[in-house]
CSV table of C-alpha atoms in Angstrom, one decimal:
chain,number,residue,atom,x,y,z
A,1,ALA,CA,-24.9,-31.5,55.8
A,2,GLN,CA,-21.7,-29.6,56.8
A,3,SER,CA,-22.2,-26.5,54.3
A,4,VAL,CA,-18.0,-25.8,53.9
A,5,THR,CA,-15.3,-28.0,54.5
A,6,GLN,CA,-11.7,-27.4,55.2
A,7,LEU,CA,-9.9,-31.2,53.6
A,8,ASP,CA,-6.9,-30.8,55.6
A,9,SER,CA,-6.6,-30.0,59.5
A,10,HIS,CA,-2.8,-29.4,58.9
A,11,VAL,CA,-0.4,-28.8,56.0
A,12,SER,CA,3.0,-28.5,56.2
A,13,VAL,CA,5.0,-27.1,53.5
A,14,SER,CA,8.7,-26.0,53.0
A,15,GLU,CA,9.8,-22.1,52.3
A,16,GLY,CA,9.6,-21.3,48.7
A,17,THR,CA,7.4,-24.5,47.8
A,18,PRO,CA,3.7,-23.8,47.3
A,19,VAL,CA,0.6,-23.7,48.9
A,20,LEU,CA,-2.1,-25.5,48.6
A,21,LEU,CA,-5.7,-25.4,50.8
A,22,ARG,CA,-8.6,-27.4,50.5
A,23,CYS,CA,-12.2,-26.3,50.8
A,24,ASN,CA,-15.5,-27.5,49.2
A,25,TYR,CA,-18.7,-26.2,49.8
A,26,SER,CA,-21.9,-26.9,49.4
A,27,SER,CA,-24.7,-24.7,48.1
A,28,SER,CA,-28.5,-25.1,46.3
A,29,TYR,CA,-27.1,-21.3,44.6
A,30,SER,CA,-24.7,-19.4,43.9
A,31,PRO,CA,-22.6,-18.6,47.5
A,32,SER,CA,-20.4,-16.0,48.1
A,33,LEU,CA,-17.1,-17.3,49.2
A,34,PHE,CA,-13.9,-16.0,51.1
A,35,TRP,CA,-11.0,-16.9,52.8
A,36,TYR,CA,-9.6,-15.2,56.8
A,37,VAL,CA,-6.3,-16.0,57.9
A,38,GLN,CA,-5.2,-15.6,61.8
A,39,HIS,CA,-1.8,-15.1,63.0
A,40,PRO,CA,-1.4,-16.8,66.2
A,41,ASN,CA,-3.2,-14.8,69.2
A,42,LYS,CA,-4.8,-12.4,66.6
A,43,GLY,CA,-8.2,-11.8,65.3
A,44,LEU,CA,-9.5,-12.8,61.9
A,45,GLN,CA,-8.2,-11.2,58.2
A,46,LEU,CA,-9.8,-10.9,55.0
A,47,LEU,CA,-7.9,-12.9,52.2
A,48,LEU,CA,-10.3,-12.3,49.5
A,49,LYS,CA,-13.3,-12.9,48.5
A,50,TYR,CA,-15.6,-14.5,46.0
A,51,THR,CA,-19.2,-12.9,45.2
A,52,SER,CA,-19.9,-14.1,41.1
A,53,ALA,CA,-17.5,-12.3,39.8
A,54,ALA,CA,-14.4,-13.5,38.2
A,55,THR,CA,-13.6,-16.7,39.1
A,56,LEU,CA,-10.3,-16.5,39.6
A,57,VAL,CA,-9.6,-14.0,43.1
A,58,LYS,CA,-6.8,-12.4,44.0
A,59,GLY,CA,-5.9,-11.5,47.5
A,60,ILE,CA,-3.3,-10.2,49.5
A,61,ASN,CA,-0.1,-11.2,50.5
A,62,GLY,CA,0.1,-13.4,47.1
A,63,PHE,CA,-2.7,-15.8,48.0
A,64,GLU,CA,-5.4,-16.2,45.1
A,65,ALA,CA,-8.2,-18.9,44.7
A,66,GLU,CA,-10.1,-20.0,42.3
A,67,PHE,CA,-14.3,-20.4,42.2
A,68,LYS,CA,-15.4,-23.9,40.2
A,69,LYS,CA,-18.9,-24.7,40.4
A,70,SER,CA,-18.8,-28.1,38.7
A,71,GLU,CA,-16.3,-28.9,41.8
A,72,THR,CA,-17.9,-27.1,44.7
A,73,SER,CA,-14.6,-25.8,45.5
A,74,PHE,CA,-12.8,-22.8,46.4
A,75,HIS,CA,-9.0,-23.9,47.1
A,76,LEU,CA,-6.6,-21.5,48.1
A,77,THR,CA,-2.9,-21.1,46.9
A,78,LYS,CA,0.1,-19.6,46.8
A,79,PRO,CA,2.9,-20.0,44.4
A,80,SER,CA,6.0,-19.7,47.3
A,81,ALA,CA,4.9,-19.7,50.8
A,82,HIS,CA,7.1,-17.4,53.2
A,83,MET,CA,7.5,-17.9,57.1
A,84,SER,CA,5.6,-15.1,57.7
A,85,ASP,CA,2.4,-17.3,55.8
A,86,ALA,CA,2.5,-19.6,58.9
A,87,ALA,CA,-1.1,-19.2,60.4
A,88,GLU,CA,-4.4,-20.8,60.8
A,89,TYR,CA,-6.5,-20.3,57.2
A,90,PHE,CA,-10.7,-20.2,57.3
A,91,CYS,CA,-12.9,-20.6,54.6
A,92,VAL,CA,-16.1,-19.2,54.5
A,93,VAL,CA,-19.6,-19.1,53.0
A,94,SER,CA,-22.2,-17.0,52.6
A,95,ASP,CA,-25.7,-17.9,51.2
A,96,TRP,CA,-29.1,-17.4,52.0
A,97,GLU,CA,-29.9,-21.0,52.7
A,98,TYR,CA,-27.8,-20.9,55.6
A,99,GLY,CA,-29.4,-17.9,57.1
A,100,ASN,CA,-28.5,-14.5,57.5
A,101,LYS,CA,-24.6,-14.8,58.7
A,102,LEU,CA,-21.5,-16.2,57.5
A,103,VAL,CA,-20.8,-20.1,57.9
A,104,PHE,CA,-17.1,-21.1,59.2
A,105,GLY,CA,-14.8,-24.1,58.1
A,106,ALA,CA,-12.9,-25.8,60.7
A,107,GLY,CA,-9.5,-24.2,59.5
A,108,THR,CA,-6.4,-25.5,58.6
A,109,ILE,CA,-3.1,-24.5,60.2
A,110,LEU,CA,-0.3,-24.1,58.2
A,111,ARG,CA,2.9,-24.9,58.7
A,112,VAL,CA,5.5,-23.2,56.9
A,113,LYS,CA,9.8,-24.9,57.7
A,114,SER,CA,12.7,-23.2,56.9
B,1,ASP,CA,-10.6,1.0,57.1
B,2,VAL,CA,-13.3,-0.3,59.3
B,3,LYS,CA,-12.2,-0.6,62.8
B,4,VAL,CA,-13.6,-3.3,65.5
B,5,THR,CA,-11.9,-2.5,69.0
B,6,GLN,CA,-12.3,-4.7,71.7
B,7,SER,CA,-11.5,-3.5,74.8
B,8,SER,CA,-9.1,-6.2,76.3
B,9,ARG,CA,-6.5,-8.6,74.7
B,10,TYR,CA,-6.6,-10.7,77.9
B,11,LEU,CA,-8.7,-11.1,80.7
B,12,VAL,CA,-8.7,-13.4,83.8
B,13,LYS,CA,-11.3,-13.4,86.1
B,14,ARG,CA,-12.9,-15.5,88.9
B,15,THR,CA,-15.6,-18.3,88.8
B,16,GLY,CA,-19.3,-16.6,89.5
B,17,GLU,CA,-18.3,-13.5,88.5
B,18,LYS,CA,-20.0,-11.7,86.0
B,19,VAL,CA,-17.9,-10.3,83.1
B,20,PHE,CA,-18.7,-7.5,80.4
B,21,LEU,CA,-16.4,-8.2,76.9
B,22,GLU,CA,-16.8,-5.2,74.8
B,23,CYS,CA,-16.6,-4.2,71.4
B,24,VAL,CA,-17.0,-1.1,69.5
B,25,GLN,CA,-16.8,-0.8,65.8
B,26,ASP,CA,-16.3,2.6,63.9
B,27,MET,CA,-17.9,2.4,60.4
B,28,ASP,CA,-21.8,2.5,61.4
B,29,HIS,CA,-22.7,-1.4,61.2
B,30,GLU,CA,-26.0,-2.3,61.6
B,31,ASN,CA,-24.8,-6.1,62.1
B,32,MET,CA,-22.6,-7.3,65.4
B,33,PHE,CA,-21.2,-11.0,66.1
B,34,TRP,CA,-19.8,-12.5,69.2
B,35,TYR,CA,-18.1,-15.7,69.0
B,36,ARG,CA,-16.0,-18.1,70.8
B,37,GLN,CA,-13.0,-19.8,69.1
B,38,ASP,CA,-11.4,-22.9,70.8
B,39,PRO,CA,-9.2,-25.7,70.1
B,40,GLY,CA,-11.0,-28.6,67.5
B,41,LEU,CA,-13.7,-26.4,67.9
B,42,GLY,CA,-13.4,-23.5,64.9
B,43,LEU,CA,-15.5,-20.2,65.6
B,44,ARG,CA,-18.7,-20.9,67.1
B,45,LEU,CA,-21.6,-18.1,67.3
B,46,ILE,CA,-22.4,-17.0,70.2
B,47,TYR,CA,-24.9,-13.7,69.7
B,48,PHE,CA,-25.4,-11.2,67.2
B,49,SER,CA,-27.7,-8.4,66.8
B,50,TYR,CA,-28.7,-7.0,63.4
B,51,ASP,CA,-30.0,-3.2,64.9
B,52,VAL,CA,-29.5,-1.5,67.7
B,53,LYS,CA,-31.2,-3.3,70.6
B,54,MET,CA,-32.1,-6.0,68.6
B,55,LYS,CA,-30.2,-9.6,69.4
B,56,GLU,CA,-30.3,-12.9,68.0
B,57,LYS,CA,-29.3,-16.4,69.8
B,58,GLY,CA,-26.2,-18.0,67.8
B,59,ASP,CA,-25.2,-21.1,68.1
B,60,ILE,CA,-24.3,-21.7,71.6
B,61,PRO,CA,-25.5,-19.0,73.8
B,62,GLU,CA,-26.0,-20.8,77.2
B,63,GLY,CA,-24.4,-19.1,80.0
B,64,TYR,CA,-23.9,-15.6,77.7
B,65,SER,CA,-26.0,-12.1,77.3
B,66,VAL,CA,-25.7,-9.8,75.4
B,67,SER,CA,-26.7,-6.0,75.2
B,68,ARG,CA,-26.9,-3.3,72.2
B,69,GLU,CA,-27.8,0.3,73.0
B,70,LYS,CA,-25.9,2.2,70.9
B,71,LYS,CA,-25.4,1.1,67.1
B,72,GLU,CA,-21.5,0.7,67.5
B,73,ARG,CA,-21.5,-1.1,70.5
B,74,PHE,CA,-21.8,-4.7,71.1
B,75,SER,CA,-21.4,-6.1,74.7
B,76,LEU,CA,-21.2,-9.7,75.8
B,77,ILE,CA,-22.3,-10.6,79.4
B,78,LEU,CA,-21.2,-13.9,81.1
B,79,GLU,CA,-23.5,-13.6,84.2
B,80,SER,CA,-21.8,-15.8,86.1
B,81,ALA,CA,-18.5,-17.0,85.0
B,82,SER,CA,-17.1,-20.7,84.6
B,83,THR,CA,-14.5,-22.4,83.6
B,84,ASN,CA,-15.7,-24.1,80.8
B,85,GLN,CA,-16.1,-20.3,79.2
B,86,THR,CA,-12.2,-20.1,79.3
B,87,SER,CA,-11.8,-18.9,75.6
B,88,MET,CA,-10.9,-16.6,73.0
B,89,TYR,CA,-13.6,-14.2,72.0
B,90,LEU,CA,-13.9,-12.5,69.0
B,91,CYS,CA,-16.0,-9.7,67.8
B,92,ALA,CA,-17.1,-9.0,63.9
B,93,SER,CA,-18.8,-6.3,62.6
B,94,SER,CA,-20.7,-6.2,58.9
B,95,PHE,CA,-22.4,-4.3,56.5
B,96,ASN,CA,-23.3,-6.3,54.3
B,97,TRP,CA,-21.6,-10.1,54.8
B,98,ASP,CA,-22.7,-11.6,51.3
B,99,LEU,CA,-20.1,-8.9,49.3
B,100,TYR,CA,-17.7,-7.7,52.0
B,101,GLY,CA,-17.8,-10.2,54.6
B,102,TYR,CA,-17.2,-9.7,58.3
B,103,THR,CA,-14.5,-7.7,60.0
B,104,PHE,CA,-12.9,-9.0,63.2
B,105,GLY,CA,-11.6,-7.3,66.6
B,106,SER,CA,-8.1,-8.5,67.5
B,107,GLY,CA,-10.1,-11.1,70.6
B,108,THR,CA,-10.2,-11.1,73.8
B,109,ARG,CA,-8.6,-14.2,75.5
B,110,LEU,CA,-10.2,-14.9,78.5
B,111,THR,CA,-9.4,-16.7,81.8
B,112,VAL,CA,-11.6,-18.0,83.9
B,113,VAL,CA,-10.3,-19.7,87.8
């Protein structure tokens, strides 16, 4: 079974409008969850992480995500998109159920239109 | 900040060559990982290591090997490069991934011709 599902492979927004990137996970216990961003031809950079503290997590560059256990979701949001947000975003889960490593979603490419 | 350095950003190699991709981290992390990234396939784990001289196969180890002689360095080896190994290769390291996630290098884009 898929351990982490990013519901959209591509998302397109206009500059200044909200961003929503959706992620669902499957886990029998309380996982740790992360969002990473990758700009073209670059490595992955950690945006934010949830590790069983506050369910609303704030990250860099104005992004935030809310852990909802009842919905098994960890959606990434930003109130106002900027051109520099155009990149690929990865939702990632860590759970002992999946062994001693992180499991990456397939990625969502965010396009920001001017 | 932890720094993970991959020695080459771009490499072009010929089919059949032995290729070494080097990765060095500067924060004494026990855990190191090699991924390849291809359009439509996401990140796929090739090998990882929890300690010096230890290695574990990931999801796609065929055609690759690794070496970890020192804690800070984790090398990926393509024994005989083939065109289907043309890809972006990403190295990562971690102390406690459950709390801190991974720190990634900038990647090496390898083209095998």
